[in-house]
CSV table of C-alpha atoms in Angstrom, one decimal:
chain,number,residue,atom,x,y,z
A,1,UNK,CA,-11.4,7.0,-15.4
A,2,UNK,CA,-9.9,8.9,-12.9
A,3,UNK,CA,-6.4,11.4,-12.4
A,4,UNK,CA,-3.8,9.8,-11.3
A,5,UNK,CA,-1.3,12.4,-10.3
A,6,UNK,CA,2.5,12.0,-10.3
A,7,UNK,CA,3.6,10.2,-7.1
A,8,UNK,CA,6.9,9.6,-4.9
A,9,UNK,CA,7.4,6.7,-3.4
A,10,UNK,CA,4.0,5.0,-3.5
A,11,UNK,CA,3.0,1.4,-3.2
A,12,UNK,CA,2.7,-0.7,-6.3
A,13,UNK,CA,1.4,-4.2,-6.9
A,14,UNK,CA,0.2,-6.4,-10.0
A,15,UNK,CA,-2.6,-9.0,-9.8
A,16,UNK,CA,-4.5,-11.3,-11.7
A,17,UNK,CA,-8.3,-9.9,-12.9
A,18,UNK,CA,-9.3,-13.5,-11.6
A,19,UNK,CA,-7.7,-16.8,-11.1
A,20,UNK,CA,-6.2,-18.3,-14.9
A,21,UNK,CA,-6.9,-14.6,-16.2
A,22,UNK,CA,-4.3,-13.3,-18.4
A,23,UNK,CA,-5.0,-9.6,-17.7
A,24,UNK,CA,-3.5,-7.9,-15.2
A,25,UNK,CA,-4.3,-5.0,-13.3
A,26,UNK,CA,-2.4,-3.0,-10.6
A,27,UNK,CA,-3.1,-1.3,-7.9
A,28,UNK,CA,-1.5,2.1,-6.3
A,29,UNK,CA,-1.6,3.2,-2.9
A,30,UNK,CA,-0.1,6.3,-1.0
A,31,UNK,CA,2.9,8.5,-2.2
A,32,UNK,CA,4.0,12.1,-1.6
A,33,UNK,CA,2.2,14.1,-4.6
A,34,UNK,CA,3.8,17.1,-6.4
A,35,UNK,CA,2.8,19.6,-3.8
A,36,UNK,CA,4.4,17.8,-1.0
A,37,UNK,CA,1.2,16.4,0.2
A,38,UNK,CA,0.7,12.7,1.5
A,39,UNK,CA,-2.0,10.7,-0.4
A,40,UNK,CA,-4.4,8.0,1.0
A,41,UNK,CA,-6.1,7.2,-2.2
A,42,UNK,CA,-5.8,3.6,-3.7
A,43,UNK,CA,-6.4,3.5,-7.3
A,44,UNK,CA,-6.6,0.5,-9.6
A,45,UNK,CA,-5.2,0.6,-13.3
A,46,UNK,CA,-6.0,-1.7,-16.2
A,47,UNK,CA,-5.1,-2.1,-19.7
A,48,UNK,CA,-8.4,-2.9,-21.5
A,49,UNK,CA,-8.1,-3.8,-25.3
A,50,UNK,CA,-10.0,-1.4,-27.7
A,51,UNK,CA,-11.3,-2.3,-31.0
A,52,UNK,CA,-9.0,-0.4,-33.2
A,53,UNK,CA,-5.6,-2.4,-32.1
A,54,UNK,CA,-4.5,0.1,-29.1
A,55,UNK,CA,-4.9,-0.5,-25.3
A,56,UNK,CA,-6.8,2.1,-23.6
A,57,UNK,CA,-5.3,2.6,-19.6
A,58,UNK,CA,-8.1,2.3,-17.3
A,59,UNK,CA,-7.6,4.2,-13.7
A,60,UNK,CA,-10.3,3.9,-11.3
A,61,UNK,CA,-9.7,5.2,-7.5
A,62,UNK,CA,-11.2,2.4,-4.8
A,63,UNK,CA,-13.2,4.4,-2.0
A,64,UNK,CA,-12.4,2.0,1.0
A,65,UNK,CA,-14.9,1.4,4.4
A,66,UNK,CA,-13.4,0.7,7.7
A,67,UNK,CA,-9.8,0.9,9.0
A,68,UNK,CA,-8.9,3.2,6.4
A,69,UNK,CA,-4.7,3.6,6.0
A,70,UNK,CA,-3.1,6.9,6.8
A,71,UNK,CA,-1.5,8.7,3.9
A,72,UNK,CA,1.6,7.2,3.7
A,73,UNK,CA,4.5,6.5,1.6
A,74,UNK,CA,7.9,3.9,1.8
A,75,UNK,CA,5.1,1.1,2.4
A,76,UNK,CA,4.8,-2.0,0.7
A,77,UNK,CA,1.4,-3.9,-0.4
A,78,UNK,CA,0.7,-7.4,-1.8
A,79,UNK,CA,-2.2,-9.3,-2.8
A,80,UNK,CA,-2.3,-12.7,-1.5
A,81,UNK,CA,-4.9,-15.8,-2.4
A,82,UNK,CA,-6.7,-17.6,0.0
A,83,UNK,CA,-10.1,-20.3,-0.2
A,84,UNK,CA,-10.4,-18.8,-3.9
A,85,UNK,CA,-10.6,-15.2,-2.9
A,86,UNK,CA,-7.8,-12.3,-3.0
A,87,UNK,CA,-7.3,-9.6,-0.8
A,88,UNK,CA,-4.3,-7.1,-0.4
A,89,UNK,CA,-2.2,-6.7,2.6
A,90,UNK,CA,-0.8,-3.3,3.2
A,91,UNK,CA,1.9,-2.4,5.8
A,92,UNK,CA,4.5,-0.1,6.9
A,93,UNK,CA,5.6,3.4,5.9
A,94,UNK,CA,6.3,6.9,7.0
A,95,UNK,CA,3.5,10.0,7.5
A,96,UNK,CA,3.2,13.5,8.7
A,97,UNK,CA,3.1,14.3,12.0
A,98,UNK,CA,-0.7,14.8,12.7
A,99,UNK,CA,-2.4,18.4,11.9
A,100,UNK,CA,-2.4,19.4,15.7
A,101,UNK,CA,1.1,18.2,16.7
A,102,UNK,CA,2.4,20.6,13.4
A,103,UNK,CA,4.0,23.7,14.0
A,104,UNK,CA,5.6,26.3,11.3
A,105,UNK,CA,9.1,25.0,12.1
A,106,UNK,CA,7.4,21.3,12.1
A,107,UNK,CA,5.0,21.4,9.1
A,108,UNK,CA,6.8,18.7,6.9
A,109,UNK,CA,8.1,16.4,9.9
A,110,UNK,CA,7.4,13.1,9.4
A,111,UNK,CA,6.6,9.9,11.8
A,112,UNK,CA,6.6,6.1,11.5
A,113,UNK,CA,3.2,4.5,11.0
A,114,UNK,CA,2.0,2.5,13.1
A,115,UNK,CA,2.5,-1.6,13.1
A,116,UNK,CA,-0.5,-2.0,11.7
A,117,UNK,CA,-1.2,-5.0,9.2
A,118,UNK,CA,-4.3,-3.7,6.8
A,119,UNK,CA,-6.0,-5.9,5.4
A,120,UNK,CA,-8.3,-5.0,2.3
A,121,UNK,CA,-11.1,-6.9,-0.1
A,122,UNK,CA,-10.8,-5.7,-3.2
A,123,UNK,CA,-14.3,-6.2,-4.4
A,124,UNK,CA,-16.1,-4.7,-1.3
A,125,UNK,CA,-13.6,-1.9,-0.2
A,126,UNK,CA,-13.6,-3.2,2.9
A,127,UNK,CA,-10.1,-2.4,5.2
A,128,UNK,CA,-9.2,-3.8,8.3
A,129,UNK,CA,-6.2,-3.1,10.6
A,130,UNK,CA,-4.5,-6.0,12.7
A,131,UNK,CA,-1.4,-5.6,14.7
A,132,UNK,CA,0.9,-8.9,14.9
A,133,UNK,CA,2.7,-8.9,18.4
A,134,UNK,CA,6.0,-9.8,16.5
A,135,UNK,CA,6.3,-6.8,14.5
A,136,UNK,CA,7.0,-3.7,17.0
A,137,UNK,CA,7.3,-1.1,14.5
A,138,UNK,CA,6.1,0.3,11.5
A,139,UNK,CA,9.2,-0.5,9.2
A,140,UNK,CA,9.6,1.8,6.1
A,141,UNK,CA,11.3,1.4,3.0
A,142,UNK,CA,11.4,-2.1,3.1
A,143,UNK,CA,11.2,-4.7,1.0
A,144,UNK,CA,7.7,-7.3,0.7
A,145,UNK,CA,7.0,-10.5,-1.5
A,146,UNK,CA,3.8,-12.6,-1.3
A,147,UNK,CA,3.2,-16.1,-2.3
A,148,UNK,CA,-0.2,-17.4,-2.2
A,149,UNK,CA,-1.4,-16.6,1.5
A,150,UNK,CA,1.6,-15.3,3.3
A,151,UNK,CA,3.8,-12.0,2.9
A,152,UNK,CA,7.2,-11.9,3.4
A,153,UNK,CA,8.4,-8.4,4.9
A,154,UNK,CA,12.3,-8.4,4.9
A,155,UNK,CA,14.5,-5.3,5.9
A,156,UNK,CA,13.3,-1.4,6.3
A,157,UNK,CA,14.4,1.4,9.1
A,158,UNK,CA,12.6,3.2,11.6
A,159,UNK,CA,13.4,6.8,12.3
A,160,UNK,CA,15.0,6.2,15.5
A,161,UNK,CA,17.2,3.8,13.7
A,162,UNK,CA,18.7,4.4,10.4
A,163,UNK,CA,19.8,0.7,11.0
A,164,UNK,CA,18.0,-1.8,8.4
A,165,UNK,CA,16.7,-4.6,10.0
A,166,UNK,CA,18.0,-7.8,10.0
A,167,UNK,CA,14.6,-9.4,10.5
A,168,UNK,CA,12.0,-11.7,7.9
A,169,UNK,CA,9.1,-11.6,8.9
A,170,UNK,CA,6.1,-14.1,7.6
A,171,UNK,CA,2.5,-13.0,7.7
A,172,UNK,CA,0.0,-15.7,6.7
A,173,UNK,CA,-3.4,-14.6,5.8
């Protein structure tokens, strides 16, 4: 097991241990952590029956290869189901300006992520980015669904518009 510390506005999602499982595990990504500082970690929780009648909580941080995500927070992630495998889609969000761009009077300014669509397997760590020519910007605090393949982003606001947007957009896997 690992620490999971208290976190703001991270990315939650439930899915299935495997297809006509009943245990379900869930999976963390991102957040602002008690001192302020963005996380990138993605952990994975499970509640795993002991023998003496109580559930033990299972925490176990994923390391990831590839296009890792930024830290981030306001995102949204989903797992979706494809050809009998799952993966989770990961989009959106705000982070800090980067290290060198920071200034004293600029240390806790924040930017819009980029439009990036990540896409992860689960059981290899593996991340990849994609950008979707619809989707211009990376939306935060919006709101996601997934069915099967696709992922349904609806809503958010960029910081140059405090202006939800009136856009659905589909993202089929």
């Amino acid at each position: 097991s690992c620490y999971l510390p208290p976190l703001r506005h991270p990315a939650v999602t439930s899915f299935l241990d495997s297809p006509g499982s009943e245990v379900n595990k869930y999976l963390i990504h991102g957040g602002k952590t008690p001192n302020n500082e963005l996380s990138q970690k993605l952990y994975v929780m499970s509640i795993v029956p002991s023998t003496n009648k109580k559930s033990l909580l299972c925490c176990i941080e994923k390391d990831l290869v590839g296009d890792i995500p930024e830290a981030r927070y306001g995102h949204s992630m989903n797992v979706v189901y494809s050809r009998g495998k799952s993966a989770v889609v990961l989009f959106g969000g705000r982070s800090y300006i980067p290290l060198n761009q920071r200034t004293t009077e600029k240390w806790n300014c924040v930017t819009d992520c980029q439009p990036f669509v990540y896409l992860i397997d689960l059981q290899f760590g593996c991340s990849t980015a994609y950008t979707i020519k619809e989707i211009q910007d990376g939306l935060c605090f919006h709101i996601s669904a997934s069915r099967n393949d696709t992922v349904y982003i609806i809503g958010g606001h960029t910081l140059e518009s405090n202006i939800r947007s009136p856009n659905i957009y589909k993202i089929k896997v």
